[in-house]
Amino acid sequence: MARTRDYSWPPAPQALPVSVTDNHTHLESLADVLHDGVELPGIDQVIALAVSCGVTKMIQVGCDLDSARATIPMLEAHQELAGAIAIHPNEAPLHSRTADLGPDGLEPTYAQRHDVSLDDALAEIGELAQHPKIVAIGETGLDFFRAGPAGQRTQREAFRAHIALAKEMNLALQIHDRDAHDAVVEILRADGAPERTVFHCFSGEEELARICNEEGWYMSFAGPLTFGANEGLRSALGVADPSLILLETDAPYLTPHPYRGRPNAPYLAVHTMEKIAQVRGLELVEACSLVQRNTQAVYGTW
Ligand SMILES: [Zn+2]
């Protein structure tokens, strides 16, 4: 008989010794990963739990038109939050009706928000991004796992439009790069990367980390850093310029070890933070201070 899988919230870890920031989380999506019988906490509760664990600031990422719109009132209601908004690479082809099948074989799923053209959606992101608590454009980039040739063409166009917007508005850029390292690097170099460019949920190995070191691009580490099989990712962290290392959860996805498969929230950034310290051979207090300094260099303070 199959063992019943545990979908409940992982326990709160011991608080970090120095406050840190989860620089990439999707608080409006918490319900997406919950199963029957598991309680959906309010955003107030989720933030309070993170703060009690030493994750005192968070960047809320709204990367489809609905969640970008929903991000603004969240920023206004919670002093712990700053925001990032964009049209995600898996959303852009839906707006331009160019979504096709990628290697993952998933059929595109249209929603009402996709009735807005890609140009109009991008224009709205530009308007929403004028809010003073928006600190980054993202997540944008390329996802070659979820797109075929037509979708990839649209992703490239949308990525370039987001790069231009981040530069024009002097905002940081958060990049989603799935199975597309070379193309992402090529576009950033061709167009000129924004001054503060972050590979969100960094998924490269040493080679990409060395390119980021050369270019001064930030590498943001999430739960996969703690997964047993990801030796290449830990090697990348091992060679990363210390001034370019950031921390995130990408919650509610990518729950760190040993809680994989259960819901994720910013309080669980503690486990990834501990792994960063361990891989870098730093005391936890030093590693937290380093990551927090880097976070403020990218996004400022709020
Ligand atoms: Zn994300």
Short mmCIF file of C-alpha atoms and ligand atoms in Angstrom, two decimals:
data_model
loop_
_atom_site.label_atom_id
_atom_site.label_comp_id
_atom_site.label_asym_id
_atom_site.label_seq_id
_atom_site.Cartn_x
_atom_site.Cartn_y
_atom_site.Cartn_z
CA MET A 1 0.00 0.00 0.00
CA ALA A 2 1.30 3.45 -0.88
CA ARG A 3 2.44 5.60 2.01
CA THR A 4 0.26 8.66 2.52
CA ARG A 5 2.14 11.72 1.43
CA ASP A 6 2.42 14.54 3.95
CA TYR A 7 1.12 17.81 2.50
CA SER A 8 1.11 19.78 5.75
CA TRP A 9 3.18 22.88 6.53
CA PRO A 10 6.75 22.10 7.64
CA PRO A 11 7.63 23.15 11.21
CA ALA A 12 9.20 26.55 11.89
CA PRO A 13 12.99 26.32 12.06
CA GLN A 14 15.14 28.07 14.62
CA ALA A 15 15.43 31.80 13.82
CA LEU A 16 18.45 33.05 11.88
CA PRO A 17 20.96 35.11 13.90
CA VAL A 18 20.81 38.07 11.46
CA SER A 19 17.78 39.27 9.49
CA VAL A 20 17.70 38.31 5.83
CA THR A 21 15.46 38.92 2.80
CA ASP A 22 13.68 36.36 0.66
CA ASN A 23 14.24 38.16 -2.65
CA HIS A 24 11.70 36.14 -4.65
CA THR A 25 8.37 34.75 -3.48
CA HIS A 26 4.81 34.46 -4.82
CA LEU A 27 2.57 35.06 -1.82
CA GLU A 28 -0.61 35.22 -3.91
CA SER A 29 -0.02 31.64 -5.10
CA LEU A 30 0.09 29.86 -1.74
CA ALA A 31 -3.28 28.23 -2.36
CA ASP A 32 -1.96 26.60 -5.55
CA VAL A 33 0.11 24.02 -3.67
CA LEU A 34 -2.26 23.18 -0.85
CA HIS A 35 -4.24 19.98 -0.66
CA ASP A 36 -7.54 19.16 0.97
CA GLY A 37 -7.54 19.55 4.69
CA VAL A 38 -4.44 21.75 4.86
CA GLU A 39 -5.22 25.23 6.08
CA LEU A 40 -4.41 28.23 3.91
CA PRO A 41 -2.87 30.82 6.20
CA GLY A 42 -3.52 34.52 5.62
CA ILE A 43 -0.73 36.66 4.21
CA ASP A 44 -0.44 38.38 7.61
CA GLN A 45 0.30 35.02 9.21
CA VAL A 46 2.78 33.97 6.53
CA ILE A 47 4.70 37.22 6.89
CA ALA A 48 4.65 37.10 10.71
CA LEU A 49 6.02 33.55 10.70
CA ALA A 50 8.83 34.55 8.31
CA VAL A 51 9.71 37.55 10.48
CA SER A 52 9.83 35.35 13.60
CA CYS A 53 12.34 33.09 11.80
CA GLY A 54 14.59 36.02 10.83
CA VAL A 55 13.34 36.38 7.25
CA THR A 56 12.17 39.93 7.90
CA LYS A 57 11.78 41.25 4.34
CA MET A 58 10.37 39.69 1.19
CA ILE A 59 10.05 40.57 -2.47
CA GLN A 60 6.59 39.66 -3.70
CA VAL A 61 6.73 38.67 -7.38
CA GLY A 62 3.62 39.10 -9.54
CA CYS A 63 4.49 37.74 -12.96
CA ASP A 64 1.20 37.43 -14.76
CA LEU A 65 -1.15 40.31 -15.39
CA ASP A 66 -3.56 39.31 -12.60
CA SER A 67 -0.89 38.79 -9.96
CA ALA A 68 1.03 41.90 -11.02
CA ARG A 69 -2.14 43.90 -10.40
CA ALA A 70 -2.71 42.10 -7.08
CA THR A 71 0.87 42.81 -5.96
CA ILE A 72 0.37 46.58 -5.62
CA PRO A 73 -2.20 46.50 -2.77
CA MET A 74 -0.12 43.81 -1.02
CA LEU A 75 2.89 46.16 -1.02
CA GLU A 76 0.75 48.95 0.37
CA ALA A 77 -0.62 46.76 3.18
CA HIS A 78 2.66 45.21 4.37
CA GLN A 79 5.81 47.13 5.23
CA GLU A 80 7.89 43.91 5.01
CA LEU A 81 7.22 43.63 1.27
CA ALA A 82 8.69 45.20 -1.82
CA GLY A 83 7.63 44.05 -5.28
CA ALA A 84 8.72 42.74 -8.65
CA ILE A 85 6.37 42.49 -11.63
CA ALA A 86 6.57 41.21 -15.20
CA ILE A 87 4.94 39.01 -17.80
CA HIS A 88 6.55 35.59 -17.21
CA PRO A 89 8.14 33.81 -20.22
CA ASN A 90 5.42 31.18 -19.98
CA GLU A 91 2.75 33.90 -20.05
CA ALA A 92 4.05 36.03 -22.93
CA PRO A 93 3.18 33.52 -25.72
CA LEU A 94 -0.34 33.18 -24.31
CA HIS A 95 -0.88 36.93 -24.73
CA SER A 96 0.39 36.86 -28.32
CA ARG A 97 -1.41 33.57 -29.18
CA THR A 98 1.93 31.98 -30.12
CA ALA A 99 2.02 29.39 -27.32
CA ASP A 100 3.11 25.98 -28.63
CA LEU A 101 4.27 22.68 -27.20
CA GLY A 102 7.65 22.55 -25.52
CA PRO A 103 9.62 19.49 -24.39
CA ASP A 104 7.33 19.25 -21.35
CA GLY A 105 4.39 18.44 -23.69
CA LEU A 106 1.93 20.57 -21.73
CA GLU A 107 -0.90 22.12 -23.73
CA PRO A 108 -1.12 25.91 -23.30
CA THR A 109 -3.87 26.98 -20.90
CA TYR A 110 -5.58 30.26 -21.69
CA ALA A 111 -7.24 32.50 -19.10
CA GLN A 112 -9.24 35.67 -19.43
CA ARG A 113 -6.18 37.87 -18.79
CA HIS A 114 -4.64 36.58 -22.04
CA ASP A 115 -7.28 38.49 -24.03
CA VAL A 116 -4.98 41.47 -23.48
CA SER A 117 -2.35 41.73 -26.23
CA LEU A 118 1.30 41.29 -25.27
CA ASP A 119 2.04 44.94 -26.10
CA ASP A 120 -0.81 46.14 -23.90
CA ALA A 121 0.20 43.76 -21.10
CA LEU A 122 3.78 45.05 -21.20
CA ALA A 123 2.55 48.63 -21.23
CA GLU A 124 0.49 47.94 -18.11
CA ILE A 125 3.52 46.40 -16.37
CA GLY A 126 5.40 49.61 -17.16
CA GLU A 127 2.65 51.68 -15.57
CA LEU A 128 2.31 49.49 -12.46
CA ALA A 129 6.11 49.51 -12.07
CA GLN A 130 6.00 53.22 -11.32
CA HIS A 131 4.75 52.37 -7.85
CA PRO A 132 7.50 53.39 -5.36
CA LYS A 133 7.62 49.92 -3.75
CA ILE A 134 8.34 48.13 -7.03
CA VAL A 135 12.08 47.40 -6.90
CA ALA A 136 12.49 45.01 -9.83
CA ILE A 137 11.17 43.89 -13.19
CA GLY A 138 10.74 40.12 -13.07
CA GLU A 139 10.51 37.36 -13.45
CA THR A 140 11.24 37.54 -17.16
CA GLY A 141 13.60 35.53 -19.34
CA LEU A 142 13.46 32.28 -21.28
CA ASP A 143 11.89 28.90 -20.58
CA PHE A 144 12.78 26.47 -23.33
CA PHE A 145 11.24 23.57 -21.42
CA ARG A 146 7.78 25.05 -21.80
CA ALA A 147 7.92 26.48 -25.34
CA GLY A 148 8.42 25.34 -28.93
CA PRO A 149 9.91 27.50 -31.71
CA ALA A 150 7.08 30.05 -31.94
CA GLY A 151 6.78 30.42 -28.19
CA GLN A 152 10.55 30.81 -27.88
CA ARG A 153 10.52 33.65 -30.41
CA THR A 154 7.89 35.46 -28.36
CA GLN A 155 9.85 34.80 -25.15
CA ARG A 156 12.93 36.43 -26.67
CA GLU A 157 10.96 39.52 -27.70
CA ALA A 158 9.29 39.81 -24.30
CA PHE A 159 12.62 39.32 -22.49
CA ARG A 160 14.20 42.11 -24.51
CA ALA A 161 11.26 44.42 -23.78
CA HIS A 162 11.62 43.73 -20.05
CA ILE A 163 15.38 44.39 -20.17
CA ALA A 164 14.69 47.74 -21.83
CA LEU A 165 12.01 48.57 -19.24
CA ALA A 166 14.29 47.75 -16.28
CA LYS A 167 17.01 49.98 -17.72
CA GLU A 168 14.64 52.81 -18.53
CA MET A 169 13.18 52.74 -15.00
CA ASN A 170 16.50 52.02 -13.28
CA LEU A 171 15.07 48.89 -11.65
CA ALA A 172 16.72 45.55 -10.95
CA LEU A 173 15.96 42.65 -13.33
CA GLN A 174 14.98 39.17 -12.10
CA ILE A 175 15.61 36.48 -14.70
CA HIS A 176 13.86 33.14 -15.10
CA ASP A 177 16.23 30.85 -17.02
CA ARG A 178 15.07 27.30 -17.60
CA ASP A 179 17.12 25.19 -20.01
CA ALA A 180 18.19 28.40 -21.74
CA HIS A 181 21.51 29.53 -20.19
CA ASP A 182 23.29 30.29 -23.48
CA ALA A 183 20.41 32.23 -25.02
CA VAL A 184 19.86 34.25 -21.83
CA VAL A 185 23.53 35.22 -21.65
CA GLU A 186 23.61 36.04 -25.37
CA ILE A 187 20.60 38.38 -25.14
CA LEU A 188 21.89 40.10 -21.99
CA ARG A 189 25.23 40.74 -23.67
CA ALA A 190 23.71 41.86 -26.97
CA ASP A 191 21.23 44.29 -25.42
CA GLY A 192 23.31 45.30 -22.41
CA ALA A 193 22.14 43.96 -19.04
CA PRO A 194 20.59 46.31 -16.47
CA GLU A 195 23.06 47.44 -13.83
CA ARG A 196 21.51 45.08 -11.26
CA THR A 197 20.68 41.77 -12.93
CA VAL A 198 19.67 38.70 -10.90
CA PHE A 199 19.41 35.07 -12.01
CA HIS A 200 16.40 34.08 -9.92
CA CYS A 201 16.49 30.44 -8.72
CA PHE A 202 19.96 30.12 -10.19
CA SER A 203 20.14 26.76 -11.97
CA GLY A 204 23.54 26.88 -13.65
CA GLU A 205 26.77 25.10 -12.89
CA GLU A 206 30.29 26.47 -12.44
CA GLU A 207 30.49 27.68 -16.04
CA LEU A 208 27.48 30.00 -15.71
CA ALA A 209 28.62 31.13 -12.25
CA ARG A 210 31.96 32.22 -13.75
CA ILE A 211 30.13 34.19 -16.46
CA CYS A 212 28.02 35.88 -13.75
CA ASN A 213 31.20 36.70 -11.81
CA GLU A 214 32.72 38.33 -14.91
CA GLU A 215 29.60 40.28 -15.75
CA GLY A 216 28.66 41.22 -12.18
CA TRP A 217 25.31 39.41 -12.38
CA TYR A 218 23.73 38.21 -9.14
CA MET A 219 22.96 34.55 -8.42
CA SER A 220 19.93 33.94 -6.23
CA PHE A 221 19.83 30.49 -4.60
CA ALA A 222 16.58 28.70 -3.73
CA GLY A 223 15.50 25.32 -2.30
CA PRO A 224 17.16 23.21 -5.04
CA LEU A 225 20.51 24.09 -3.45
CA THR A 226 19.56 21.69 -0.65
CA PHE A 227 18.51 18.77 -2.91
CA GLY A 228 20.82 15.77 -2.80
CA ALA A 229 21.36 15.43 -6.54
CA ASN A 230 22.31 19.06 -7.16
CA GLU A 231 26.08 18.82 -6.69
CA GLY A 232 26.62 21.04 -9.76
CA LEU A 233 24.56 23.80 -8.23
CA ARG A 234 26.57 23.65 -4.99
CA SER A 235 29.80 23.79 -7.03
CA ALA A 236 28.45 26.90 -8.75
CA LEU A 237 27.81 28.50 -5.35
CA GLY A 238 31.31 27.44 -4.35
CA VAL A 239 32.90 29.56 -7.10
CA ALA A 240 30.41 32.47 -7.02
CA ASP A 241 31.81 35.89 -6.19
CA PRO A 242 30.62 36.37 -2.58
CA SER A 243 29.30 39.84 -3.38
CA LEU A 244 26.88 38.33 -5.93
CA ILE A 245 25.09 35.72 -3.75
CA LEU A 246 21.39 36.15 -2.92
CA LEU A 247 18.73 34.06 -1.12
CA GLU A 248 15.15 33.24 -2.12
CA THR A 249 12.40 30.65 -1.70
CA ASP A 250 10.38 30.95 -4.94
CA ALA A 251 7.59 29.90 -2.56
CA PRO A 252 5.15 28.24 -2.72
CA TYR A 253 7.29 26.09 -5.05
CA LEU A 254 10.68 24.39 -4.51
CA THR A 255 10.43 23.57 -0.82
CA PRO A 256 13.90 22.90 0.61
CA HIS A 257 15.11 19.53 1.86
CA PRO A 258 13.94 17.71 4.01
CA TYR A 259 10.44 19.02 3.27
CA ARG A 260 10.29 18.54 -0.51
CA GLY A 261 6.73 18.02 -1.73
CA ARG A 262 5.20 20.01 1.14
CA PRO A 263 4.12 23.66 0.79
CA ASN A 264 6.80 26.34 0.83
CA ALA A 265 6.72 29.84 2.33
CA PRO A 266 9.36 32.48 3.09
CA TYR A 267 10.06 31.18 6.64
CA LEU A 268 11.66 28.09 5.09
CA ALA A 269 14.39 30.25 3.48
CA VAL A 270 16.23 29.44 6.74
CA HIS A 271 17.14 25.98 5.39
CA THR A 272 18.59 27.35 2.15
CA MET A 273 20.44 30.04 4.12
CA GLU A 274 22.03 27.36 6.29
CA LYS A 275 23.09 25.47 3.16
CA ILE A 276 24.66 28.60 1.67
CA ALA A 277 26.70 29.06 4.86
CA GLN A 278 27.75 25.41 4.85
CA VAL A 279 28.79 25.34 1.17
CA ARG A 280 30.75 28.58 1.55
CA GLY A 281 32.35 27.46 4.84
CA LEU A 282 31.02 30.51 6.68
CA GLU A 283 29.50 30.93 10.12
CA LEU A 284 25.76 31.36 9.74
CA VAL A 285 25.94 34.88 11.14
CA GLU A 286 28.56 35.90 8.55
CA ALA A 287 26.67 34.29 5.67
CA CYS A 288 23.42 36.04 6.66
CA SER A 289 25.19 39.41 6.89
CA LEU A 290 26.77 38.88 3.48
CA VAL A 291 23.50 37.95 1.80
CA GLN A 292 21.67 40.87 3.40
CA ARG A 293 24.36 43.34 2.29
CA ASN A 294 24.09 42.00 -1.26
CA THR A 295 20.30 42.22 -1.16
CA GLN A 296 20.45 45.88 -0.17
CA ALA A 297 22.98 46.57 -2.93
CA VAL A 298 20.52 45.23 -5.49
CA TYR A 299 17.16 46.44 -4.22
CA GLY A 300 17.89 49.17 -1.65
CA THR A 301 16.00 49.23 1.65
CA TRP A 302 12.31 49.43 2.52
ZN ZN B 1 9.21 32.61 -9.29
#
